[in-house]
Amino acid sequence: MPEIATPDFAADEARFREEGRKLFAGECTFILGAAALVQVPDSDLPEIAFAGRSNVGKSSLVNGLTGRKNVARTSVTPGRTQQLNFFSIGDRLLLADLPGYGYARAPKSEVDAWTRLVKTYLMGRPQLRRVCMLVDSRHGLKTNDREVMKDLDEAAVNYQIVMTKSDKVKPGALERTVAAVKAEAATHAAAFPEIAVTSSHTGTGLAELRASLSQLALPVANR
Ligand code: GDP
């Protein structure tokens, strides 16, 4: 009988981590901030978008992934960055940092503008490979997260839920929140079953996220 090779998951994981480390340690360039859809860069690179409520820790996560302090500006006033900010990672991957949603004091006109801009972007970006939906570990899923998840399901855009600020929650509470989020994600067609748990302050989960995202980048040989 022919021998069946068993996959070496540990070796794959180590290789993906190394690929992720290398990719995000390399060149990272701010491309542009788009306040309107016509300004979104014309690019053939695979793209990953970061979405989440304002103050969820999005800029900190983008900075944490790239190991730089100021790639994405961390917000002083939440909900005030109404731009989609694009970064090129090693000329193999684009990151799109979407404006945060759900800022309680934002005027309705601003919320409507966000909805129009982000929805149109999410629905009509063929190179968009994945959305990282950031969720604060202290709060779990909120109404506006669920609305975005529904939109992503309808547009068939794959998304992965990434818990942020995990250092702010005690392990037991974190486990319960992650389990609840995971159970809810399982009811959404386009959501990844696995939840990433991260902290930009301690670095928890960043190597794993880099590894996973690097698998979506263009291969080195293509550039
Ligand atoms: P954004 O509005 O989603 O871009 O959020 P920021 O990245 O600007 O972060 C909002 C606030 O949360 C800032 O005060 C950050 O220092 C804080 N923050 C972000 N990530 C973490 C984290 O992993 N742990 C902790 N403890 N605080 C964080």
Short mmCIF file of C-alpha atoms and ligand atoms in Angstrom, two decimals:
data_model
loop_
_atom_site.label_atom_id
_atom_site.label_comp_id
_atom_site.label_asym_id
_atom_site.label_seq_id
_atom_site.Cartn_x
_atom_site.Cartn_y
_atom_site.Cartn_z
CA MET A 1 0.00 0.00 0.00
CA PRO A 2 1.37 3.48 -0.83
CA GLU A 3 2.39 5.48 2.14
CA ILE A 4 0.17 8.49 2.86
CA ALA A 5 2.09 11.56 3.94
CA THR A 6 0.71 13.10 7.10
CA PRO A 7 0.64 16.90 7.04
CA ASP A 8 3.10 18.50 9.39
CA PHE A 9 0.93 21.25 10.90
CA ALA A 10 3.58 22.42 13.35
CA ALA A 11 6.11 22.93 10.55
CA ASP A 12 3.50 24.82 8.46
CA GLU A 13 2.66 27.03 11.40
CA ALA A 14 6.32 27.85 12.01
CA ARG A 15 6.80 28.62 8.32
CA PHE A 16 3.70 30.88 8.19
CA ARG A 17 4.88 32.73 11.29
CA GLU A 18 8.26 33.33 9.73
CA GLU A 19 6.63 34.52 6.50
CA GLY A 20 4.38 36.85 8.49
CA ARG A 21 7.27 38.19 10.52
CA LYS A 22 9.34 38.90 7.42
CA LEU A 23 6.48 40.51 5.50
CA PHE A 24 5.49 42.91 8.28
CA ALA A 25 9.08 43.68 9.28
CA GLY A 26 9.78 44.84 5.74
CA GLU A 27 8.83 48.01 3.98
CA CYS A 28 5.56 49.65 4.98
CA THR A 29 4.47 52.72 3.05
CA PHE A 30 1.52 55.00 3.58
CA ILE A 31 -0.15 55.31 0.17
CA LEU A 32 -2.98 57.77 0.75
CA GLY A 33 -6.01 58.71 2.79
CA ALA A 34 -9.20 58.51 0.73
CA ALA A 35 -12.09 60.72 1.81
CA ALA A 36 -14.12 59.70 -1.23
CA LEU A 37 -14.33 56.56 -3.27
CA VAL A 38 -12.75 58.14 -6.35
CA GLN A 39 -9.56 58.58 -4.31
CA VAL A 40 -9.23 54.88 -3.41
CA PRO A 41 -5.95 53.65 -4.94
CA ASP A 42 -6.01 51.81 -8.20
CA SER A 43 -4.06 48.68 -7.35
CA ASP A 44 -3.89 45.02 -8.21
CA LEU A 45 -2.47 44.00 -4.83
CA PRO A 46 -4.51 41.77 -2.54
CA GLU A 47 -6.12 43.93 0.12
CA ILE A 48 -7.07 43.50 3.77
CA ALA A 49 -9.36 46.00 5.46
CA PHE A 50 -9.55 46.76 9.17
CA ALA A 51 -12.98 47.75 10.43
CA GLY A 52 -14.36 48.38 13.89
CA ARG A 53 -16.06 50.76 16.24
CA SER A 54 -14.20 53.96 16.90
CA ASN A 55 -11.66 53.60 19.70
CA VAL A 56 -11.58 49.79 19.30
CA GLY A 57 -7.78 49.94 18.92
CA LYS A 58 -7.56 49.78 15.12
CA SER A 59 -4.66 52.18 14.65
CA SER A 60 -2.79 50.53 17.51
CA LEU A 61 -3.26 47.13 15.88
CA VAL A 62 -2.01 48.33 12.48
CA ASN A 63 0.99 49.90 14.22
CA GLY A 64 1.50 46.72 16.28
CA LEU A 65 1.39 44.45 13.24
CA THR A 66 3.99 46.52 11.42
CA GLY A 67 6.05 46.99 14.59
CA ARG A 68 6.04 50.75 14.06
CA LYS A 69 4.75 53.45 16.31
CA ASN A 70 3.17 55.85 13.85
CA VAL A 71 2.17 54.05 10.69
CA ALA A 72 -1.47 54.57 11.59
CA ARG A 73 -2.19 57.59 13.73
CA THR A 74 -3.84 56.58 16.98
CA SER A 75 -6.83 58.78 17.49
CA VAL A 76 -6.90 61.52 20.05
CA THR A 77 -10.53 62.34 19.31
CA PRO A 78 -12.44 59.16 18.54
CA GLY A 79 -14.59 59.05 15.44
CA ARG A 80 -12.88 61.94 13.69
CA THR A 81 -10.96 60.14 11.01
CA GLN A 82 -13.37 59.85 8.12
CA GLN A 83 -10.76 58.54 5.72
CA LEU A 84 -9.81 55.16 4.41
CA ASN A 85 -6.06 55.00 4.93
CA PHE A 86 -4.07 52.71 2.66
CA PHE A 87 -0.68 51.17 3.42
CA SER A 88 1.47 49.00 1.23
CA ILE A 89 3.24 46.16 2.99
CA GLY A 90 6.38 45.13 1.12
CA ASP A 91 4.63 45.94 -2.17
CA ARG A 92 2.83 42.60 -1.77
CA LEU A 93 -0.25 43.51 0.24
CA LEU A 94 -2.39 46.59 0.87
CA LEU A 95 -3.90 47.33 4.24
CA ALA A 96 -6.95 49.57 4.36
CA ASP A 97 -7.62 51.20 7.72
CA LEU A 98 -11.31 52.12 7.60
CA PRO A 99 -12.77 54.96 9.63
CA GLY A 100 -14.22 53.75 12.94
CA TYR A 101 -17.98 53.59 13.36
CA GLY A 102 -20.37 53.97 16.26
CA TYR A 103 -18.96 57.10 17.83
CA ALA A 104 -21.86 58.14 20.05
CA ARG A 105 -21.46 61.86 19.65
CA ALA A 106 -20.96 61.87 15.88
CA PRO A 107 -23.61 63.91 14.06
CA LYS A 108 -26.04 61.95 11.88
CA SER A 109 -24.65 63.47 8.68
CA GLU A 110 -21.21 62.07 9.60
CA VAL A 111 -22.62 58.63 10.36
CA ASP A 112 -24.44 58.64 7.02
CA ALA A 113 -21.26 59.69 5.21
CA TRP A 114 -19.36 56.83 6.91
CA THR A 115 -22.00 54.32 5.97
CA ARG A 116 -22.04 55.42 2.33
CA LEU A 117 -18.27 55.51 1.92
CA VAL A 118 -17.42 52.29 3.73
CA LYS A 119 -20.34 50.26 2.44
CA THR A 120 -19.59 51.20 -1.17
CA TYR A 121 -15.92 50.38 -0.64
CA LEU A 122 -16.65 47.00 1.00
CA MET A 123 -19.17 45.97 -1.65
CA GLY A 124 -17.17 46.97 -4.70
CA ARG A 125 -13.53 46.13 -4.10
CA PRO A 126 -12.71 42.92 -5.98
CA GLN A 127 -9.17 42.63 -4.59
CA LEU A 128 -10.45 42.73 -1.00
CA ARG A 129 -9.45 39.34 0.40
CA ARG A 130 -10.48 39.74 4.00
CA VAL A 131 -11.89 42.17 6.49
CA CYS A 132 -10.52 42.08 10.00
CA MET A 133 -13.50 43.07 12.17
CA LEU A 134 -12.07 44.42 15.36
CA VAL A 135 -14.03 43.93 18.57
CA ASP A 136 -13.04 45.28 21.98
CA SER A 137 -12.46 42.37 24.38
CA ARG A 138 -14.17 44.33 27.15
CA HIS A 139 -17.41 44.81 25.23
CA GLY A 140 -17.95 41.94 22.78
CA LEU A 141 -20.24 42.46 19.79
CA LYS A 142 -22.41 45.59 19.66
CA THR A 143 -25.40 46.48 17.50
CA ASN A 144 -23.36 48.35 14.89
CA ASP A 145 -20.84 45.48 14.65
CA ARG A 146 -23.78 43.19 13.88
CA GLU A 147 -25.00 45.56 11.16
CA VAL A 148 -21.57 45.54 9.50
CA MET A 149 -21.40 41.74 9.79
CA LYS A 150 -24.76 41.49 8.07
CA ASP A 151 -23.56 43.76 5.25
CA LEU A 152 -20.42 41.65 4.83
CA ASP A 153 -22.46 38.45 4.75
CA GLU A 154 -24.66 39.93 2.04
CA ALA A 155 -21.66 41.08 -0.01
CA ALA A 156 -19.96 37.70 0.56
CA VAL A 157 -16.81 39.42 1.84
CA ASN A 158 -14.86 37.11 4.16
CA TYR A 159 -14.17 38.51 7.56
CA GLN A 160 -12.34 37.48 10.65
CA ILE A 161 -13.18 38.80 14.07
CA VAL A 162 -10.14 40.11 15.90
CA MET A 163 -10.54 40.81 19.60
CA THR A 164 -8.48 43.81 20.71
CA LYS A 165 -7.18 45.02 24.10
CA SER A 166 -7.24 41.48 25.53
CA ASP A 167 -4.81 42.66 28.23
CA LYS A 168 -7.62 44.75 29.72
CA VAL A 169 -9.77 41.74 30.62
CA LYS A 170 -9.21 38.96 33.17
CA PRO A 171 -8.64 35.53 31.56
CA GLY A 172 -11.99 34.03 32.68
CA ALA A 173 -14.04 36.95 31.39
CA LEU A 174 -12.02 36.97 28.15
CA GLU A 175 -12.72 33.29 27.60
CA ARG A 176 -16.46 33.85 28.07
CA THR A 177 -16.57 36.84 25.71
CA VAL A 178 -14.55 35.00 23.04
CA ALA A 179 -16.87 31.97 23.36
CA ALA A 180 -19.96 34.19 22.94
CA VAL A 181 -18.46 36.00 19.93
CA LYS A 182 -17.42 32.68 18.40
CA ALA A 183 -20.90 31.23 18.81
CA GLU A 184 -22.40 34.28 17.15
CA ALA A 185 -19.82 34.29 14.33
CA ALA A 186 -20.80 30.69 13.59
CA THR A 187 -24.26 31.93 12.59
CA HIS A 188 -22.80 34.28 9.94
CA ALA A 189 -22.10 32.93 6.48
CA ALA A 190 -19.00 35.00 5.69
CA ALA A 191 -17.38 34.98 9.15
CA PHE A 192 -14.29 32.89 9.90
CA PRO A 193 -14.96 30.32 12.61
CA GLU A 194 -11.73 31.18 14.44
CA ILE A 195 -11.52 34.32 16.53
CA ALA A 196 -8.14 36.07 16.82
CA VAL A 197 -7.38 37.38 20.30
CA THR A 198 -4.88 40.23 20.38
CA SER A 199 -3.36 42.96 22.46
CA SER A 200 -1.33 45.68 20.80
CA HIS A 201 0.11 46.60 24.18
CA THR A 202 1.48 43.17 25.10
CA GLY A 203 1.83 41.78 21.56
CA THR A 204 -0.49 38.84 22.26
CA GLY A 205 -1.76 37.24 19.06
CA LEU A 206 0.11 39.56 16.69
CA ALA A 207 2.51 36.92 15.34
CA GLU A 208 -0.43 34.61 14.61
CA LEU A 209 -2.35 37.38 12.86
CA ARG A 210 0.71 38.36 10.78
CA ALA A 211 1.12 34.68 9.83
CA SER A 212 -2.48 34.38 8.75
CA LEU A 213 -2.53 37.66 6.78
CA SER A 214 0.79 36.94 5.08
CA GLN A 215 -0.83 33.93 3.40
CA LEU A 216 -2.99 36.39 1.44
CA ALA A 217 -0.04 38.47 0.17
CA LEU A 218 1.38 38.14 -3.32
CA PRO A 219 4.20 35.60 -3.37
CA VAL A 220 7.68 37.15 -3.28
CA ALA A 221 8.48 35.80 -6.73
CA ASN A 222 5.62 37.79 -8.29
CA ARG A 223 7.19 41.13 -7.50
P1 GDP B 1 -8.88 53.47 17.01
O1 GDP B 1 -9.71 54.68 17.24
O2 GDP B 1 -9.71 52.27 16.79
O3 GDP B 1 -7.82 53.65 15.96
O4 GDP B 1 -8.16 53.16 18.39
P2 GDP B 1 -6.67 53.52 18.89
O5 GDP B 1 -5.68 52.58 18.33
O6 GDP B 1 -6.45 54.98 18.70
O7 GDP B 1 -6.81 53.17 20.44
C1 GDP B 1 -7.78 53.77 21.26
C2 GDP B 1 -7.30 53.73 22.70
O8 GDP B 1 -7.19 52.38 23.15
C3 GDP B 1 -5.93 54.36 22.89
O9 GDP B 1 -5.92 55.03 24.13
C4 GDP B 1 -4.99 53.16 22.94
O10 GDP B 1 -3.82 53.38 23.70
C5 GDP B 1 -5.86 52.09 23.58
N1 GDP B 1 -5.48 50.75 23.14
C6 GDP B 1 -5.38 50.31 21.86
N2 GDP B 1 -5.00 49.03 21.82
C7 GDP B 1 -4.83 48.62 23.10
C8 GDP B 1 -4.43 47.38 23.71
O11 GDP B 1 -4.14 46.36 23.08
N3 GDP B 1 -4.41 47.36 25.07
C9 GDP B 1 -4.74 48.45 25.83
N4 GDP B 1 -4.69 48.32 27.16
N5 GDP B 1 -5.10 49.62 25.29
C10 GDP B 1 -5.15 49.72 23.95
#
